[in-house]
Coordinates of C-alpha atoms in Angstrom, one line a residue:
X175 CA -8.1 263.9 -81.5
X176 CA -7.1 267.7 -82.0
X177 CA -5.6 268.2 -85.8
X178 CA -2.3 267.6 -86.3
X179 CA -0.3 271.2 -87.1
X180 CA -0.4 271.8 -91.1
X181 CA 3.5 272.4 -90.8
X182 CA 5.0 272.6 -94.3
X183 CA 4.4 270.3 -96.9
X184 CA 6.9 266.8 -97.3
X185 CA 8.6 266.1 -100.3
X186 CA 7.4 262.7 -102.2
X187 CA 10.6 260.9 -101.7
X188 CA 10.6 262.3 -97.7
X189 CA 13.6 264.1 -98.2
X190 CA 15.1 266.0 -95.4
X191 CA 16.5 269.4 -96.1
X192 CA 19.5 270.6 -97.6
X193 CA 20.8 271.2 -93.7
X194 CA 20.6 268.5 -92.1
X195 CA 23.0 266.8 -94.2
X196 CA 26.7 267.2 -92.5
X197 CA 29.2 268.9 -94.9
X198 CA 31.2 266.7 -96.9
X199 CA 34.3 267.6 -95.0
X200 CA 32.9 266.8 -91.3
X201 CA 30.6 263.7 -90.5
X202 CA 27.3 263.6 -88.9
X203 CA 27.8 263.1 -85.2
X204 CA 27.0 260.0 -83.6
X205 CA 24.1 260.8 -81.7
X206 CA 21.8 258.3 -80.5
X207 CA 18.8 257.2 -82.7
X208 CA 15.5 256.0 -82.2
X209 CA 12.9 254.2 -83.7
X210 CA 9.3 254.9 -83.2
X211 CA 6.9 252.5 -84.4
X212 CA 2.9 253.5 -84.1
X213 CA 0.8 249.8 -83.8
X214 CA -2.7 251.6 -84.4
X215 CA -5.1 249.0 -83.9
X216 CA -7.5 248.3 -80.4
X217 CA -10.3 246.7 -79.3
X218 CA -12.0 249.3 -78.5
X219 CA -11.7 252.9 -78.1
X220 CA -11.6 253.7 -74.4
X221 CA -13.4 256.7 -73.5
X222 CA -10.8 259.2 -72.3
X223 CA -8.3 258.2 -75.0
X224 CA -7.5 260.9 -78.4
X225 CA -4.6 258.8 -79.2
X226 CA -4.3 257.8 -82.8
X227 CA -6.3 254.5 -82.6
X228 CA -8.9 252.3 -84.6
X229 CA -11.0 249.6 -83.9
X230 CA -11.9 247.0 -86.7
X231 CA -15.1 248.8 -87.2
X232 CA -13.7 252.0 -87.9
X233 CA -11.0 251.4 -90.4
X234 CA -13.0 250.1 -93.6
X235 CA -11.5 248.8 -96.6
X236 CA -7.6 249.2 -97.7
X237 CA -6.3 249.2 -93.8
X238 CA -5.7 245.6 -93.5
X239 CA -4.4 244.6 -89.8
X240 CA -3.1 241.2 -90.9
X241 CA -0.9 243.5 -93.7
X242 CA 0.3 246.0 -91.4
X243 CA 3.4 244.7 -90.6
X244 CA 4.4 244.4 -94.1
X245 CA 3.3 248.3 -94.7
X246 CA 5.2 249.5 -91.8
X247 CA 8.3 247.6 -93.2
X248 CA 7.8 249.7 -96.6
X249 CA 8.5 252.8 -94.1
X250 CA 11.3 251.6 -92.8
X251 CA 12.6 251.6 -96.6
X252 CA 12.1 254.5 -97.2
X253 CA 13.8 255.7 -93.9
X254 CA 16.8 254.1 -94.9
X255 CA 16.9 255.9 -98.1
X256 CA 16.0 259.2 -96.4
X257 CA 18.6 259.1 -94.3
X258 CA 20.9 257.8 -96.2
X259 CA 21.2 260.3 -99.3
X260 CA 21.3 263.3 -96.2
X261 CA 24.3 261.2 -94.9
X262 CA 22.7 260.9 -91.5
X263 CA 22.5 256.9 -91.8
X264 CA 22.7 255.8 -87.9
X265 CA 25.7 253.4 -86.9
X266 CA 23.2 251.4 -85.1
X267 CA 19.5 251.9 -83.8
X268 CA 19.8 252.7 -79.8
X269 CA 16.0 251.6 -79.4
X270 CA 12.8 250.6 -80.7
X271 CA 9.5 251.1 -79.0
X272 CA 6.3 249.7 -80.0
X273 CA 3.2 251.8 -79.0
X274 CA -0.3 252.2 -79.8
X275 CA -2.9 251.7 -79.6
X276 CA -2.1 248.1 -78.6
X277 CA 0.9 246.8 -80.8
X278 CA 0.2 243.2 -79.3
X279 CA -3.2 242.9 -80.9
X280 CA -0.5 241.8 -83.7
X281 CA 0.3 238.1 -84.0
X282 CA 3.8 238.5 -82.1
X283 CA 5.7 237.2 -85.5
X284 CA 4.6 240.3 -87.0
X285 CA 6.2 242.5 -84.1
X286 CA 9.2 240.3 -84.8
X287 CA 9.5 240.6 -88.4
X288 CA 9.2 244.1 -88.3
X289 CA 12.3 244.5 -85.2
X290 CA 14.1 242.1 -87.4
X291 CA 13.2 244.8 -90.9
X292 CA 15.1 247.5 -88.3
X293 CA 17.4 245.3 -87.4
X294 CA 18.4 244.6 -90.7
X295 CA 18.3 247.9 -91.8
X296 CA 20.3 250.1 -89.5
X297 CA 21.4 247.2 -87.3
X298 CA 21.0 246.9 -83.8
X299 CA 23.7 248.8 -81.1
X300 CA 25.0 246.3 -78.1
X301 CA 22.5 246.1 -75.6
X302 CA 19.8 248.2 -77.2
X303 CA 16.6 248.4 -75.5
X304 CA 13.7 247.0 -77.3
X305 CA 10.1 247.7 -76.0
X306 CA 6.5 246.8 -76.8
X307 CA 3.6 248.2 -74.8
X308 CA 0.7 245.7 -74.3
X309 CA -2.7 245.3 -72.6
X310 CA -2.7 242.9 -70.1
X311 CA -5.3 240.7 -71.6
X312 CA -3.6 240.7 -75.2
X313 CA -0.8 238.4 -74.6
X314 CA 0.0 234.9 -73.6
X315 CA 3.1 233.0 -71.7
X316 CA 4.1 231.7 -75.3
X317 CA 3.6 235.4 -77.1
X318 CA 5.8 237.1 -74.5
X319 CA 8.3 234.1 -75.4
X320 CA 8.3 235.0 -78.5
X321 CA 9.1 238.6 -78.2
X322 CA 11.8 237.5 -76.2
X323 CA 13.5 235.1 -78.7
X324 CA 13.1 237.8 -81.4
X325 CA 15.4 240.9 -79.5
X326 CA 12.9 242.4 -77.2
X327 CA 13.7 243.2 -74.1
X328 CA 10.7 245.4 -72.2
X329 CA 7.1 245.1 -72.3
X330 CA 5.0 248.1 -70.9
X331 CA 1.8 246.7 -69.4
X332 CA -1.3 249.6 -69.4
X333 CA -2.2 248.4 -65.9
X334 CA -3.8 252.0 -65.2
X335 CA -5.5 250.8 -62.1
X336 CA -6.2 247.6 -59.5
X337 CA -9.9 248.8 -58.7
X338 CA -12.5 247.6 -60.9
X339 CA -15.1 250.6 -60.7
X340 CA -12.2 252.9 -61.9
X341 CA -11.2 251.0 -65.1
X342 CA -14.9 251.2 -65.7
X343 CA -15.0 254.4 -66.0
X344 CA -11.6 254.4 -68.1
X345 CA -13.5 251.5 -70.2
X346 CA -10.5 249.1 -70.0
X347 CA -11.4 245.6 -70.2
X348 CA -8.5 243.9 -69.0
X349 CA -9.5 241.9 -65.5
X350 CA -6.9 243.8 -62.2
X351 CA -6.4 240.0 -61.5
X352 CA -4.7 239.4 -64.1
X353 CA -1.7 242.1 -63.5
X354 CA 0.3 239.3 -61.3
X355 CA 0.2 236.7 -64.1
X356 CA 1.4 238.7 -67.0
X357 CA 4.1 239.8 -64.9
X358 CA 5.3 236.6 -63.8
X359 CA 5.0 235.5 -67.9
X360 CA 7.0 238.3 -69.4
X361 CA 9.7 237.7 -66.5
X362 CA 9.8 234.2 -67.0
X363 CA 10.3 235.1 -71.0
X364 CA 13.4 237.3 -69.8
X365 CA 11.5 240.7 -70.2
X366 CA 12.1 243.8 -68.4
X367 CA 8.4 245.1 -67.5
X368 CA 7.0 248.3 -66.6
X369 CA 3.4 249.3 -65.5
X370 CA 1.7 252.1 -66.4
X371 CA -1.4 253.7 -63.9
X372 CA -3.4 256.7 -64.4
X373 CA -4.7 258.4 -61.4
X374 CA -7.3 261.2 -60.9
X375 CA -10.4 259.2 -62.8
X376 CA -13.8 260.7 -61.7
X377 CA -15.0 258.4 -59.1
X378 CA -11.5 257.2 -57.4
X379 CA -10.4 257.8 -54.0
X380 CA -7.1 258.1 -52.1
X381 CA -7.3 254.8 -51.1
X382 CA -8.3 253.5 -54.8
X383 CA -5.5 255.8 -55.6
X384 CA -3.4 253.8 -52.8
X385 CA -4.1 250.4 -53.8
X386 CA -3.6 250.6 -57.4
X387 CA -0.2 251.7 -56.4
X388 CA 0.5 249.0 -54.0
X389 CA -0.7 246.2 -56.7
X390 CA 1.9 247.3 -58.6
X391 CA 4.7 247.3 -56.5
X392 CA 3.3 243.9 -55.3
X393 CA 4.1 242.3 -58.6
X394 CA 7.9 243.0 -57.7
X395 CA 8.0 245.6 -61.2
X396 CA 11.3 247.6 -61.5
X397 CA 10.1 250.5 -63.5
X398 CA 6.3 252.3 -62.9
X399 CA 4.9 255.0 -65.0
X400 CA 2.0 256.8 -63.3
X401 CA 0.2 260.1 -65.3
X402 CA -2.2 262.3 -64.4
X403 CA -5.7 262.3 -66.2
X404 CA -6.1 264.1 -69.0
X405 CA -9.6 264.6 -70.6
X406 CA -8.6 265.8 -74.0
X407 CA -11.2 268.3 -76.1
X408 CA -13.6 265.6 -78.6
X409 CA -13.2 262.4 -76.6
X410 CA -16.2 260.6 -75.0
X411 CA -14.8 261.7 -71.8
X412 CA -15.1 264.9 -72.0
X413 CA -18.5 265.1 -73.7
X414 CA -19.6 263.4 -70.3
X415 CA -18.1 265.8 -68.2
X416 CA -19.4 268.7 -70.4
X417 CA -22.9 266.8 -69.7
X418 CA -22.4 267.0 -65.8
X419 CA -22.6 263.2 -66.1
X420 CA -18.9 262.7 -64.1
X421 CA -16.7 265.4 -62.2
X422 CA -13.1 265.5 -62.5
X423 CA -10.6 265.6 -59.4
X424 CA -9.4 269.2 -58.1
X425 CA -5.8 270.0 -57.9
X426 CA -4.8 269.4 -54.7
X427 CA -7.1 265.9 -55.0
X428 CA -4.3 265.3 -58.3
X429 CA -1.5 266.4 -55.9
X430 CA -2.1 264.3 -53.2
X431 CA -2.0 260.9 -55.3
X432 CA 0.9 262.1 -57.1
X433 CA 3.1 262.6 -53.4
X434 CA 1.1 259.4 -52.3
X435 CA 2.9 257.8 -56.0
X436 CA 5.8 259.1 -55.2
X437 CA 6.0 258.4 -51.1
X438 CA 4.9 254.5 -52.1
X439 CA 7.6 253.9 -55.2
X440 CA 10.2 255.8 -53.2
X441 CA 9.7 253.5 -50.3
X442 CA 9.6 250.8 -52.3
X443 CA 13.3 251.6 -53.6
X444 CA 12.0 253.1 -57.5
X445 CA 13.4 256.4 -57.3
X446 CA 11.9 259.2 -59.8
X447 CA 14.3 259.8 -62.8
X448 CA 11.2 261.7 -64.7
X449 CA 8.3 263.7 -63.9
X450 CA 5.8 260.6 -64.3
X451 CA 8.3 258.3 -64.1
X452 CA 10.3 255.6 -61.4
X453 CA 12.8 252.5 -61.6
X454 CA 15.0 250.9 -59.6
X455 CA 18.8 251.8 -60.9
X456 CA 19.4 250.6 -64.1
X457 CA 15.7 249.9 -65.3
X458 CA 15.3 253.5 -66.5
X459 CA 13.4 254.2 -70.2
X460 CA 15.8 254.3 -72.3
X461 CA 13.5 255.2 -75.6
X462 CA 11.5 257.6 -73.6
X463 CA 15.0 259.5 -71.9
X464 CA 16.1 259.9 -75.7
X465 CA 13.3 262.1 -76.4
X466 CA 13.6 264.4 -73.3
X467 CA 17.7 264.3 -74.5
X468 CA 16.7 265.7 -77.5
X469 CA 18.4 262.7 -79.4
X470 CA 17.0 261.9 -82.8
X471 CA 14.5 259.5 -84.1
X472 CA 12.3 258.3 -86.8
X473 CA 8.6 257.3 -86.5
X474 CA 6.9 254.4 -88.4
X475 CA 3.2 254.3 -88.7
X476 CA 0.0 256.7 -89.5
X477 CA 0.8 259.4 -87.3
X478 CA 3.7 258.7 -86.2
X479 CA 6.2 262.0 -85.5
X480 CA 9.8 261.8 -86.2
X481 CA 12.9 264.3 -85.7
X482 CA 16.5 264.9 -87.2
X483 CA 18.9 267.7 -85.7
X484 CA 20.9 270.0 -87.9
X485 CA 24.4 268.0 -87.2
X486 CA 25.8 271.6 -86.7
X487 CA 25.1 274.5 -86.0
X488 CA 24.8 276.2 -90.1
X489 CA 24.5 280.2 -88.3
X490 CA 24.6 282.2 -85.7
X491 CA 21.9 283.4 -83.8
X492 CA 18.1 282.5 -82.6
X493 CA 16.8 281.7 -86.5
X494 CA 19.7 279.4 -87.3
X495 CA 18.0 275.7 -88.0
X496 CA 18.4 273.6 -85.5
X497 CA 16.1 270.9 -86.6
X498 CA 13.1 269.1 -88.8
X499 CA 10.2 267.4 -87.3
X500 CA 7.8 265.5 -89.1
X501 CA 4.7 263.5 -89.0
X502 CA 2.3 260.9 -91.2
X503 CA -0.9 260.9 -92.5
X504 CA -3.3 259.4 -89.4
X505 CA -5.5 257.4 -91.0
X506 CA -3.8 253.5 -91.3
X507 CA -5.6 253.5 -95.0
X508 CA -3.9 256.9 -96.3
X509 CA -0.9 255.7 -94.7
X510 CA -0.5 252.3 -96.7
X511 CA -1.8 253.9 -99.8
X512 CA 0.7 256.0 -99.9
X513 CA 3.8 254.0 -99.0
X514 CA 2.4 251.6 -101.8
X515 CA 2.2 254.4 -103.9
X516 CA 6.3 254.6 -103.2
X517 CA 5.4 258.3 -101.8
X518 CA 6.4 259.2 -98.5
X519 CA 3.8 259.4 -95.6
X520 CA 4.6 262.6 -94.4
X521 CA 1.9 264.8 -93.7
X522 CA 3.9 267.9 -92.7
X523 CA 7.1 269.5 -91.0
X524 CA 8.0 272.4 -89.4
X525 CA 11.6 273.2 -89.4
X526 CA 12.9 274.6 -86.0
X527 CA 15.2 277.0 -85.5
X528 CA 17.3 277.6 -82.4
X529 CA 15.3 279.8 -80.4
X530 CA 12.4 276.9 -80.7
X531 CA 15.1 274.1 -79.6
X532 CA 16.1 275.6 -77.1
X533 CA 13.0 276.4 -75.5
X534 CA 12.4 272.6 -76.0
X535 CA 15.5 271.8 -74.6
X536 CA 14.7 273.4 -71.3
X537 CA 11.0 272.2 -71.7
X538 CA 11.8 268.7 -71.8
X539 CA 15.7 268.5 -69.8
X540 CA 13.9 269.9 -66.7
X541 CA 11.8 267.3 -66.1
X542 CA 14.4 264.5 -65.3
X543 CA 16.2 264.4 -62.3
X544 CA 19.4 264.7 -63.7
X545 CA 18.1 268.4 -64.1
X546 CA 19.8 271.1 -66.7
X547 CA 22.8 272.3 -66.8
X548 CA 22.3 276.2 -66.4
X549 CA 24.6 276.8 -68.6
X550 CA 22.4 276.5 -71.8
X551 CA 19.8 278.8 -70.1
X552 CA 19.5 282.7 -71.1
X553 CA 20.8 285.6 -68.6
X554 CA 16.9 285.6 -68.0
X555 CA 17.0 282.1 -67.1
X556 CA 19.7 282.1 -64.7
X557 CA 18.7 285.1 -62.9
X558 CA 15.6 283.1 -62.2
X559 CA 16.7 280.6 -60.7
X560 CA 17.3 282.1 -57.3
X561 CA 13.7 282.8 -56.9
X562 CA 12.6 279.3 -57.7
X563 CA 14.7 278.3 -55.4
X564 CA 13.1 280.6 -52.8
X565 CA 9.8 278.8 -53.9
X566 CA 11.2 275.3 -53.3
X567 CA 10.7 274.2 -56.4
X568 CA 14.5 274.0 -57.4
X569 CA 16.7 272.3 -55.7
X570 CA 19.4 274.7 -53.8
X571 CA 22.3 272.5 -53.7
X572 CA 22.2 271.6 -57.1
X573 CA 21.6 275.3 -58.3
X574 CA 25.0 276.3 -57.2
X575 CA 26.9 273.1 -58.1
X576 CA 27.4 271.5 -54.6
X577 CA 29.8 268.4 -54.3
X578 CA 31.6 269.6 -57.1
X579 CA 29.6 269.2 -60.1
X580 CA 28.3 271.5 -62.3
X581 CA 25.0 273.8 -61.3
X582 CA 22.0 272.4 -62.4
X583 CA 18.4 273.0 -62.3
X584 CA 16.5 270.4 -60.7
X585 CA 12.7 270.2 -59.4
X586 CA 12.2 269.5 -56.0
X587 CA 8.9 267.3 -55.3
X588 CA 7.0 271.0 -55.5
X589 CA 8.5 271.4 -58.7
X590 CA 7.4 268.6 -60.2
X591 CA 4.0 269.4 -59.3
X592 CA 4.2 272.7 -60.9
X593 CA 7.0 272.2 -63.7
X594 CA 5.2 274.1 -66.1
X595 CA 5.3 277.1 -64.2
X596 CA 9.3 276.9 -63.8
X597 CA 10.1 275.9 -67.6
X598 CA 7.8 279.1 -68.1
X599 CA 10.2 281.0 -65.3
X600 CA 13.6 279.5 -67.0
X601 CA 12.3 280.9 -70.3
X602 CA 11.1 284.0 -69.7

């Protein structure tokens, strides 16, 4: 996995600056809050994979999986105290996701006890969304249940395809047969469920592509997730494709399965609400949407990343701080030894200033469909606009505003494809 940045150096205690406390005669805004908690533990390390992960062989001593749940609780401690003493204490937690790695290689009471720590904590807002992700072949009708009875309310299956050469070559070990059944279980436990695919694995075709896609919808699923490939610099991937020993897709091969995706969810009535992303009305992310909102939220767990806004704006201009973001130590060892240690996890920050958020701000806000509100872009910005448009890859009714709301900037289907190449455009 590439470094982490170096950022700035964390206080002991984790305290945030002296600006992102609100001034004592205005209160912090409520802004939704998030909770982040990093599960780092899996089987085994699939080969495309640079996500913060460990399997029992490669932790060692003082990175005890049957503890974890009990460190990660010492973290949400020490969040409480952060953010209390900067006055930015949340009304109520929004949502919780679980990720990994593969949080459910925990006993299920652990994932409980450590929702119920948040729960306690901050407190829980009405109708908060609650989410584990899970391999298909690390839970059981009675763990789902479970979850259920302890507050969650979504599990995220890493499907990532129906075809078994392809999740060869992605070295998951989860049987595609099994899809329908841990569907069925989680919705018979009262879970919302999502599946996630992959597509553009050396070695699967269109129709591969086409019948992972299909499975899905098959299972009756109200929310699917399907990303691209990436083959990230020091995974096992990539050394085999530096070796010549597998070839990645082309473009237009990654193109085509994304408008297949999109022709097949659409049909299917999931309409897209994020880049990667479809659900039927009302089944949306809310976690992930908190993120591309720019909302705030704290991460629990070795490298885990976390962010608090300024809650106002403390000067004028492009340096002003807008911002703190944060993450831990990686390694699940470091990580307990120092919470134990009563010292913050933090590995580093970097403070952003206004200019930076903003540029994330557009980054991020273009990619849903609700689009961005040109408004917030520069002079620059706008005037580009009418030449994306020209390319089709903004949509011209909602650039001017038509049925009465305000313009926006949203990607057609050609934007999507090439959304990096309009936020560059919008923040020129």
């Amino acid at each position: 996995m590439p470094a982490l940045p170096s950022g700035i150096p964390v206080p002991d205690d984790g305290a945030l600056p002296a600006w992102a406390a609100p001034p004592a005669v205005e209160p912090a805004r409520a802004r939704p809050f998030g909770v982040y908690v990093h599960v780092p533990f899996c089987t085994v390390r699939c080969g495309y994979c640079d996500f913060n992960t460990y399997t029992a062989s490669e932790l060692g001593g003082g990175a005890n999986q049957a503890q974890y749940a009990s460190t990660a609780l010492l973290e949400v401690d020490l969040a409480a105290k952060v953010l209390s003493d900067a006055g930015r204490a949340p009304a109520a937690v929004s949502t919780v996701f679980f990720g990994g790695g593969t949080p459910t290689m925990l006993p299920a009471e652990d994932l409980a006890r450590v929702l119920d720590g948040i729960r306690g904590t901050w407190g829980l807002a009405a109708a908060a969304e609650v989410t584990t992700e899970a391999n298909p072949d690390s839970v059981t009708p009675e763990s789902l249940q479970v979850l259920a009875d302890a507050g969650f309310t979504r599990v995220s299956f890493g499907m990532q395809s129906a075809v078994p050469h392809v999740l060869a070559t992605l070295e998951r070990t989860h049987d595609p047969l099994r899809i329908p059944d841990v569907v069925r279980w989680a919705r018979d436990a009262g879970l919302d469920v999502s599946l996630d695919l992959i597509y553009g694995t050396p070695g699967e075709s269109l129709d591969d592509w086409r019948t992972s896609v299909e499975t899905a919808l098959a299972t009756g699923v109200d929310h699917v997730s399907a990303y691209a490939l990436v083959v990230e610099p020091g995974t096992k991937m990539a050394a085999q494709v530096r070796r010549g020993e597998v070839e990645l897709p082309s473009d237009d091969d990654q193109a085509a399965k994304y408008e297949l995706a999109d022709d097949l969810l659409t049909q299917a009535g999931l309409r897209w609400y994020e880049v990667s992303n479809w659900a039927r009305a009302g089944h949306e992310c809310l976690h992930n949407i908190g993120y591309w909102r720019g909302d705030d939220w704290w991460g629990i767990g070795p490298g885990a990343h976390s962010y608090v806004s300024a809650p106002t704006p403390v000067a004028d201009g492009a340096g002003a701080p807008a911002g703190v973001r944060w993450w831990n130590v990686k390694h699940p060892r470091a990580y307990a030894t120092r919470l134990e240690a009563g010292r913050s996890p933090g590995a580093g920050r970097e403070l952003l200033t206004s200019a930076e958020a903003h540029l994330e701000r557009v980054m991020l806000g273009v990619r849903l469909r609700e689009g961005l509100d040109l408004g917030v872009l520069s002079d620059a910005g706008r005037t580009a606009v009418a030449g994306l448009v020209a390319r089709e890859l903004l949509d011209g009714r909602a650039a001017v505003g038509a049925g009465g709301g305000p313009a926006r900037a949203v990607l057609t289907r050609r934007g999507r494809l090439l959304a990096d190449a309009v936020v560059r455009d919008l923040t020129a």
